[in-house]
PDB file of C-alpha atoms in Angstrom:
ATOM      1  CA  SER A  23      19.030   3.242  18.228  1.00 55.00           C
ATOM      2  CA  ASP A  24      15.813   1.222  18.420  1.00 60.00           C
ATOM      3  CA  ALA A  25      16.303   0.755  22.166  1.00 67.00           C
ATOM      4  CA  LYS A  26      16.468   4.505  22.790  1.00 64.00           C
ATOM      5  CA  ARG A  27      13.492   5.198  20.516  1.00 61.00           C
ATOM      6  CA  PHE A  28      11.483   2.505  22.254  1.00 64.00           C
ATOM      7  CA  ALA A  29      12.382   3.925  25.679  1.00 65.00           C
ATOM      8  CA  ALA A  30      11.234   7.379  24.583  1.00 60.00           C
ATOM      9  CA  GLY A  31       7.989   5.943  23.238  1.00 57.00           C
ATOM     10  CA  LEU A  32       7.489   3.990  26.454  1.00 58.00           C
ATOM     11  CA  ARG A  33       7.826   7.138  28.557  1.00 59.00           C
ATOM     12  CA  ALA A  34       5.301   8.927  26.361  1.00 53.00           C
ATOM     13  CA  CYS A  35       2.981   5.959  26.621  1.00 53.00           C
ATOM     14  CA  ALA A  36       3.222   5.947  30.423  1.00 52.00           C
ATOM     15  CA  ASN A  37       2.193   9.603  30.602  1.00 48.00           C
ATOM     16  CA  HIS A  38      -0.284   9.557  27.736  1.00 48.00           C
ATOM     17  CA  PRO A  39      -1.499   6.051  26.829  1.00 56.00           C
ATOM     18  CA  MET A  40      -2.680   7.218  23.449  1.00 65.00           C
ATOM     19  CA  LEU A  41      -2.058   6.616  19.800  1.00 79.00           C
ATOM     20  CA  ALA A  42       0.663   9.126  18.917  1.00 83.00           C
ATOM     21  CA  PRO A  43       3.765   7.228  20.146  1.00 85.00           C
ATOM     22  CA  LEU A  44       2.644   4.053  18.418  1.00 89.00           C
ATOM     23  CA  ASP A  45       1.902   5.910  15.200  1.00 89.00           C
ATOM     24  CA  GLN A  46       5.362   7.484  15.170  1.00 90.00           C
ATOM     25  CA  PHE A  47       6.986   4.052  15.070  1.00 93.00           C
ATOM     26  CA  ALA A  48       4.445   2.738  12.561  1.00 94.00           C
ATOM     27  CA  GLU A  49       4.985   5.647  10.189  1.00 93.00           C
ATOM     28  CA  SER A  50       8.653   4.751   9.849  1.00 94.00           C
ATOM     29  CA  GLY A  51       7.927   1.033   9.476  1.00 94.00           C
ATOM     30  CA  ASN A  52       9.626   0.238  12.772  1.00 95.00           C
ATOM     31  CA  VAL A  53       7.928  -3.078  13.479  1.00 96.00           C
ATOM     32  CA  ALA A  54      10.046  -3.977  16.509  1.00 95.00           C
ATOM     33  CA  CYS A  55       9.274  -0.813  18.498  1.00 93.00           C
ATOM     34  CA  SER A  56       5.644  -0.733  17.330  1.00 94.00           C
ATOM     35  CA  SER A  57       5.108  -4.294  18.510  1.00 95.00           C
ATOM     36  CA  GLN A  58       6.746  -3.642  21.882  1.00 93.00           C
ATOM     37  CA  LEU A  59       4.731  -0.494  22.471  1.00 92.00           C
ATOM     38  CA  PHE A  60       1.534  -2.239  21.393  1.00 93.00           C
ATOM     39  CA  ALA A  61       2.235  -4.990  23.952  1.00 92.00           C
ATOM     40  CA  VAL A  62       2.617  -2.323  26.664  1.00 89.00           C
ATOM     41  CA  LEU A  63      -0.713  -0.770  25.677  1.00 89.00           C
ATOM     42  CA  GLN A  64      -2.333  -4.195  25.851  1.00 89.00           C
ATOM     43  CA  ARG A  65      -1.050  -4.712  29.398  1.00 88.00           C
ATOM     44  CA  GLN A  66      -2.291  -1.256  30.390  1.00 86.00           C
ATOM     45  CA  SER A  67      -5.754  -2.090  29.077  1.00 84.00           C
ATOM     46  CA  LEU A  68      -6.130  -4.624  31.936  1.00 81.00           C
ATOM     47  CA  GLY A  69      -7.502  -7.431  29.820  1.00 80.00           C
ATOM     48  CA  LYS A  70      -9.851  -5.349  27.706  1.00 86.00           C
ATOM     49  CA  PRO A  71      -9.274  -5.542  23.942  1.00 85.00           C
ATOM     50  CA  LEU A  72      -7.593  -2.481  22.494  1.00 89.00           C
ATOM     51  CA  ARG A  73      -9.706  -0.422  20.128  1.00 89.00           C
ATOM     52  CA  ARG A  74      -9.514  -1.221  16.444  1.00 91.00           C
ATOM     53  CA  ILE A  75      -7.546   1.925  15.659  1.00 90.00           C
ATOM     54  CA  TYR A  76      -4.567   0.614  17.670  1.00 92.00           C
ATOM     55  CA  TRP A  77      -4.582  -2.653  15.724  1.00 95.00           C
ATOM     56  CA  ASN A  78      -4.749  -0.743  12.451  1.00 94.00           C
ATOM     57  CA  VAL A  79      -1.758   1.379  13.413  1.00 94.00           C
ATOM     58  CA  LEU A  80       0.211  -1.771  14.237  1.00 96.00           C
ATOM     59  CA  LEU A  81      -0.758  -3.123  10.822  1.00 97.00           C
ATOM     60  CA  LYS A  82       0.469   0.164   9.374  1.00 96.00           C
ATOM     61  CA  ALA A  83       3.938  -0.558  10.784  1.00 97.00           C
ATOM     62  CA  HIS A  84       4.021  -3.946   9.047  1.00 97.00           C
ATOM     63  CA  ALA A  85       2.650  -2.425   5.827  1.00 96.00           C
ATOM     64  CA  ASN A  86       5.280   0.329   5.756  1.00 96.00           C
ATOM     65  CA  ALA A  87       7.962  -2.293   6.357  1.00 96.00           C
ATOM     66  CA  GLY A  88       6.584  -4.553   3.606  1.00 94.00           C
ATOM     67  CA  ASP A  89       6.169  -7.314   6.193  1.00 96.00           C
ATOM     68  CA  ASP A  90       3.173  -9.215   4.832  1.00 96.00           C
ATOM     69  CA  VAL A  91       3.781 -12.261   7.031  1.00 97.00           C
ATOM     70  CA  GLY A  92       3.778 -10.146  10.187  1.00 97.00           C
ATOM     71  CA  ALA A  93       0.676  -8.279   9.016  1.00 97.00           C
ATOM     72  CA  VAL A  94      -1.227 -11.543   8.623  1.00 97.00           C
ATOM     73  CA  ARG A  95      -0.166 -12.576  12.120  1.00 97.00           C
ATOM     74  CA  VAL A  96      -1.454  -9.294  13.574  1.00 97.00           C
ATOM     75  CA  TYR A  97      -4.737  -9.676  11.688  1.00 97.00           C
ATOM     76  CA  ARG A  98      -5.265 -13.159  13.111  1.00 96.00           C
ATOM     77  CA  GLU A  99      -4.544 -11.924  16.634  1.00 96.00           C
ATOM     78  CA  MET A 100      -6.981  -9.068  16.053  1.00 95.00           C
ATOM     79  CA  ARG A 101      -9.761 -11.441  15.013  1.00 95.00           C
ATOM     80  CA  HIS A 102      -8.930 -13.766  17.919  1.00 94.00           C
ATOM     81  CA  SER A 103      -9.400 -10.767  20.236  1.00 93.00           C
ATOM     82  CA  LEU A 104     -12.882 -10.297  18.701  1.00 94.00           C
ATOM     83  CA  VAL A 105     -11.960  -6.916  17.222  1.00 94.00           C
ATOM     84  CA  ALA A 106     -13.813  -6.391  13.934  1.00 93.00           C
ATOM     85  CA  PRO A 107     -11.741  -5.214  10.952  1.00 93.00           C
ATOM     86  CA  ASN A 108     -12.737  -2.272   8.794  1.00 90.00           C
ATOM     87  CA  HIS A 109     -11.753  -0.756   5.453  1.00 87.00           C
ATOM     88  CA  ARG A 110      -8.451   0.544   6.837  1.00 89.00           C
ATOM     89  CA  THR A 111      -7.565  -2.869   8.238  1.00 93.00           C
ATOM     90  CA  PHE A 112      -7.768  -4.533   4.851  1.00 92.00           C
ATOM     91  CA  GLY A 113      -6.139  -1.548   3.178  1.00 90.00           C
ATOM     92  CA  LYS A 114      -3.027  -2.079   5.300  1.00 94.00           C
ATOM     93  CA  LEU A 115      -3.038  -5.826   4.613  1.00 95.00           C
ATOM     94  CA  ILE A 116      -3.217  -5.126   0.869  1.00 93.00           C
ATOM     95  CA  GLU A 117      -0.412  -2.586   1.168  1.00 93.00           C
ATOM     96  CA  ALA A 118       1.803  -4.990   3.124  1.00 95.00           C
ATOM     97  CA  ALA A 119       1.358  -7.680   0.468  1.00 94.00           C
ATOM     98  CA  ALA A 120       1.940  -5.162  -2.326  1.00 90.00           C
ATOM     99  CA  LYS A 121       5.206  -3.891  -0.846  1.00 90.00           C
ATOM    100  CA  ALA A 122       6.333  -7.495  -0.435  1.00 91.00           C
ATOM    101  CA  GLY A 123       5.570  -8.079  -4.127  1.00 87.00           C
ATOM    102  CA  SER A 124       2.914 -10.695  -3.341  1.00 92.00           C
ATOM    103  CA  ILE A 125       0.319 -10.434  -6.110  1.00 93.00           C
ATOM    104  CA  THR A 126      -1.748 -13.305  -4.745  1.00 93.00           C
ATOM    105  CA  GLY A 127      -1.674 -11.856  -1.244  1.00 94.00           C
ATOM    106  CA  ALA A 128      -2.787  -8.400  -2.380  1.00 93.00           C
ATOM    107  CA  GLU A 129      -5.582  -9.814  -4.545  1.00 94.00           C
ATOM    108  CA  THR A 130      -6.743 -12.162  -1.801  1.00 94.00           C
ATOM    109  CA  TRP A 131      -7.018  -9.353   0.750  1.00 93.00           C
ATOM    110  CA  PHE A 132      -8.805  -7.151  -1.770  1.00 91.00           C
ATOM    111  CA  CYS A 133     -11.373  -9.909  -2.333  1.00 89.00           C
ATOM    112  CA  THR A 134     -11.713 -10.425   1.421  1.00 90.00           C
ATOM    113  CA  LEU A 135     -12.371  -6.707   1.810  1.00 88.00           C
ATOM    114  CA  THR A 136     -15.127  -6.745  -0.792  1.00 82.00           C
ATOM    115  CA  SER A 137     -16.740  -9.851   0.680  1.00 81.00           C
ATOM    116  CA  GLU A 138     -16.587  -8.839   4.345  1.00 79.00           C
ATOM    117  CA  ILE A 139     -17.019  -5.064   4.196  1.00 70.00           C
ATOM    118  CA  CYS A 140     -18.288  -3.774   0.870  1.00 64.00           C
ATOM    119  CA  PHE A 141     -17.219  -3.197  -2.709  1.00 58.00           C
ATOM    120  CA  SER A 142     -14.098  -1.070  -2.564  1.00 58.00           C
ATOM    121  CA  ASN A 143     -14.453   2.530  -3.670  1.00 60.00           C
ATOM    122  CA  GLU A 144     -10.992   3.544  -2.489  1.00 66.00           C
ATOM    123  CA  ALA A 145      -8.447   4.273  -5.221  1.00 77.00           C
ATOM    124  CA  ILE A 146      -5.557   3.565  -2.851  1.00 81.00           C
ATOM    125  CA  GLU A 147      -6.582  -0.094  -2.537  1.00 85.00           C
ATOM    126  CA  TYR A 148      -6.683  -0.604  -6.290  1.00 87.00           C
ATOM    127  CA  VAL A 149      -3.350   1.155  -6.684  1.00 87.00           C
ATOM    128  CA  ALA A 150      -1.826  -1.094  -4.015  1.00 87.00           C
ATOM    129  CA  VAL A 151      -2.873  -4.193  -5.978  1.00 91.00           C
ATOM    130  CA  ILE A 152      -1.578  -2.624  -9.206  1.00 90.00           C
ATOM    131  CA  ASP A 153       1.704  -1.956  -7.413  1.00 87.00           C
ATOM    132  CA  ALA A 154       1.857  -5.585  -6.259  1.00 89.00           C
ATOM    133  CA  CYS A 155       1.418  -6.739  -9.868  1.00 90.00           C
ATOM    134  CA  ALA A 156       4.177  -4.380 -10.960  1.00 85.00           C
ATOM    135  CA  LYS A 157       6.576  -5.568  -8.265  1.00 84.00           C
ATOM    136  CA  GLY A 158       5.635  -9.180  -9.039  1.00 86.00           C
ATOM    137  CA  GLY A 159       6.574  -8.729 -12.705  1.00 86.00           C
ATOM    138  CA  ASP A 160       3.062  -9.040 -14.152  1.00 91.00           C
ATOM    139  CA  PRO A 161       2.269  -5.764 -15.979  1.00 91.00           C
ATOM    140  CA  GLU A 162      -0.715  -7.206 -17.879  1.00 93.00           C
ATOM    141  CA  ARG A 163      -2.325  -8.076 -14.566  1.00 93.00           C
ATOM    142  CA  ALA A 164      -1.647  -4.536 -13.388  1.00 92.00           C
ATOM    143  CA  CYS A 165      -3.532  -3.264 -16.475  1.00 93.00           C
ATOM    144  CA  ALA A 166      -6.486  -5.496 -15.688  1.00 94.00           C
ATOM    145  CA  TRP A 167      -6.754  -4.029 -12.190  1.00 92.00           C
ATOM    146  CA  LEU A 168      -6.572  -0.461 -13.482  1.00 92.00           C
ATOM    147  CA  GLU A 169      -9.360  -1.248 -15.934  1.00 91.00           C
ATOM    148  CA  ARG A 170     -11.507  -2.538 -13.060  1.00 88.00           C
ATOM    149  CA  MET A 171     -11.443   0.808 -11.287  1.00 87.00           C
ATOM    150  CA  PRO A 172     -14.397   2.354 -13.171  1.00 82.00           C
ATOM    151  CA  PHE A 173     -16.543  -0.561 -11.985  1.00 76.00           C
ATOM    152  CA  GLY A 174     -15.841   0.688  -8.468  1.00 70.00           C
ATOM    153  CA  GLN A 175     -16.994   4.137  -9.589  1.00 75.00           C
ATOM    154  CA  LEU A 176     -13.397   5.351  -9.627  1.00 82.00           C
ATOM    155  CA  GLN A 177     -11.408   7.043 -12.342  1.00 86.00           C
ATOM    156  CA  PRO A 178      -7.750   5.984 -12.473  1.00 88.00           C
ATOM    157  CA  GLY A 179      -5.455   8.837 -11.510  1.00 89.00           C
ATOM    158  CA  LEU A 180      -1.801   9.697 -11.855  1.00 91.00           C
ATOM    159  CA  THR A 181      -0.589   7.110  -9.332  1.00 89.00           C
ATOM    160  CA  ALA A 182      -2.468   4.257 -11.000  1.00 90.00           C
ATOM    161  CA  TYR A 183      -1.323   5.130 -14.523  1.00 91.00           C
ATOM    162  CA  THR A 184       2.258   5.660 -13.391  1.00 91.00           C
ATOM    163  CA  ALA A 185       2.261   2.279 -11.630  1.00 89.00           C
ATOM    164  CA  VAL A 186       1.127   0.501 -14.808  1.00 91.00           C
ATOM    165  CA  THR A 187       3.599   2.443 -16.968  1.00 91.00           C
ATOM    166  CA  SER A 188       6.347   1.563 -14.507  1.00 89.00           C
ATOM    167  CA  ALA A 189       5.340  -2.108 -14.558  1.00 88.00           C
ATOM    168  CA  PHE A 190       5.958  -2.291 -18.317  1.00 89.00           C
ATOM    169  CA  ALA A 191       9.145  -0.233 -18.002  1.00 86.00           C
ATOM    170  CA  THR A 192      10.499  -2.616 -15.370  1.00 84.00           C
ATOM    171  CA  ASP A 193       9.553  -5.516 -17.639  1.00 83.00           C
ATOM    172  CA  GLY A 194      11.659  -3.929 -20.398  1.00 81.00           C
ATOM    173  CA  ASN A 195       8.677  -3.183 -22.619  1.00 87.00           C
ATOM    174  CA  SER A 196       9.212   0.463 -23.575  1.00 85.00           C
ATOM    175  CA  GLU A 197       6.541   0.307 -26.303  1.00 88.00           C
ATOM    176  CA  LYS A 198       3.789  -0.655 -23.854  1.00 91.00           C
ATOM    177  CA  ALA A 199       5.125   1.861 -21.323  1.00 89.00           C
ATOM    178  CA  MET A 200       4.670   4.641 -23.867  1.00 88.00           C
ATOM    179  CA  VAL A 201       1.192   3.336 -24.801  1.00 91.00           C
ATOM    180  CA  TRP A 202       0.069   3.639 -21.185  1.00 92.00           C
ATOM    181  CA  PHE A 203       1.700   7.032 -20.871  1.00 90.00           C
ATOM    182  CA  GLN A 204      -0.386   8.138 -23.850  1.00 90.00           C
ATOM    183  CA  LYS A 205      -3.509   6.625 -22.256  1.00 92.00           C
ATOM    184  CA  MET A 206      -2.785   8.814 -19.251  1.00 91.00           C
ATOM    185  CA  HIS A 207      -2.873  11.850 -21.528  1.00 87.00           C
ATOM    186  CA  THR A 208      -6.056  10.647 -23.241  1.00 91.00           C
ATOM    187  CA  ALA A 209      -7.727  10.300 -19.842  1.00 90.00           C
ATOM    188  CA  ALA A 210      -6.845  13.964 -19.124  1.00 91.00           C
ATOM    189  CA  VAL A 211      -4.463  12.937 -16.338  1.00 91.00           C
ATOM    190  CA  THR A 212      -1.461  15.279 -16.201  1.00 90.00           C
ATOM    191  CA  PRO A 213       1.829  13.360 -15.873  1.00 88.00           C
ATOM    192  CA  ASN A 214       4.503  14.530 -13.473  1.00 90.00           C
ATOM    193  CA  ALA A 215       8.282  14.250 -13.558  1.00 88.00           C
ATOM    194  CA  ILE A 216       8.153  10.726 -12.118  1.00 89.00           C
ATOM    195  CA  ALA A 217       5.883   9.529 -14.947  1.00 86.00           C
ATOM    196  CA  TYR A 218       8.185  11.054 -17.572  1.00 85.00           C
ATOM    197  CA  ASN A 219      11.254   9.513 -15.951  1.00 86.00           C
ATOM    198  CA  VAL A 220       9.603   6.083 -16.039  1.00 84.00           C
ATOM    199  CA  VAL A 221       9.317   6.320 -19.833  1.00 81.00           C
ATOM    200  CA  VAL A 222      12.861   7.700 -20.173  1.00 81.00           C
ATOM    201  CA  ASP A 223      14.227   4.778 -18.136  1.00 79.00           C
ATOM    202  CA  ALA A 224      12.219   2.296 -20.212  1.00 77.00           C
ATOM    203  CA  LEU A 225      13.621   3.706 -23.452  1.00 78.00           C
ATOM    204  CA  ALA A 226      17.164   3.750 -22.070  1.00 75.00           C
ATOM    205  CA  LYS A 227      16.861   0.095 -21.016  1.00 74.00           C
ATOM    206  CA  SER A 228      15.680  -0.817 -24.523  1.00 71.00           C
ATOM    207  CA  SER A 229      18.821   0.831 -25.974  1.00 69.00           C
ATOM    208  CA  ASN A 230      16.789   3.616 -27.561  1.00 67.00           C
ATOM    209  CA  ALA A 231      19.061   6.384 -26.328  1.00 61.00           C
ATOM    210  CA  LYS A 232      17.986   8.937 -28.927  1.00 63.00           C
ATOM    211  CA  GLU A 233      14.303   8.639 -28.019  1.00 65.00           C
ATOM    212  CA  ALA A 234      15.162   8.656 -24.306  1.00 58.00           C
ATOM    213  CA  ILE A 235      16.983  11.989 -24.722  1.00 59.00           C
ATOM    214  CA  LEU A 236      13.986  13.470 -26.561  1.00 62.00           C
ATOM    215  CA  TRP A 237      11.623  12.359 -23.787  1.00 65.00           C
ATOM    216  CA  SER A 238      13.926  13.717 -21.097  1.00 62.00           C
ATOM    217  CA  LYS A 239      13.637  17.200 -22.697  1.00 62.00           C
ATOM    218  CA  ARG A 240       9.831  17.277 -22.614  1.00 67.00           C
TER     219      ARG A 240
END
């Protein structure tokens, strides 16, 4: 149960007031236990602000849970405590918005990152926005973000292409899904089983069973 896991984390925190117990909860997206343990660490700090890494791990919990509202609240508390954000901070905020399917939220945090820190050269941040567009049902917007990656001196990889292909598949557009699958090939990006399955699912949803079977045998 959460109560038992929190108690175990609390004991570890009492003996070793470090990052590991908090990160364990964050990794699984356990916001409740992460927040409780973070509050304990704050009390143990005797009024001194916790280091940025602790705040980022708490944001990680909200991101893994897809809790964009909670992530924003943590960010505001972080800034109120005069702790400066970094690349990872905004990365987690983008991820939280993406998992919640908030296109506007993901794009807004990406723009905040580029205005406050620097132009993003992290593929994971672009992919998170692409994923938000996919979850938000806007595959064309997902394409636009993939096409922006070279401007950040990044070449789209398997995850980015698969996210765009999946966006069209989810939208029921098997033709566009196959176009982006082919673009993946053209860009010398080797597709994996997940990428193939995305196209198979898209074809199946469009009632093209024969073509879906052919793709499934590739």
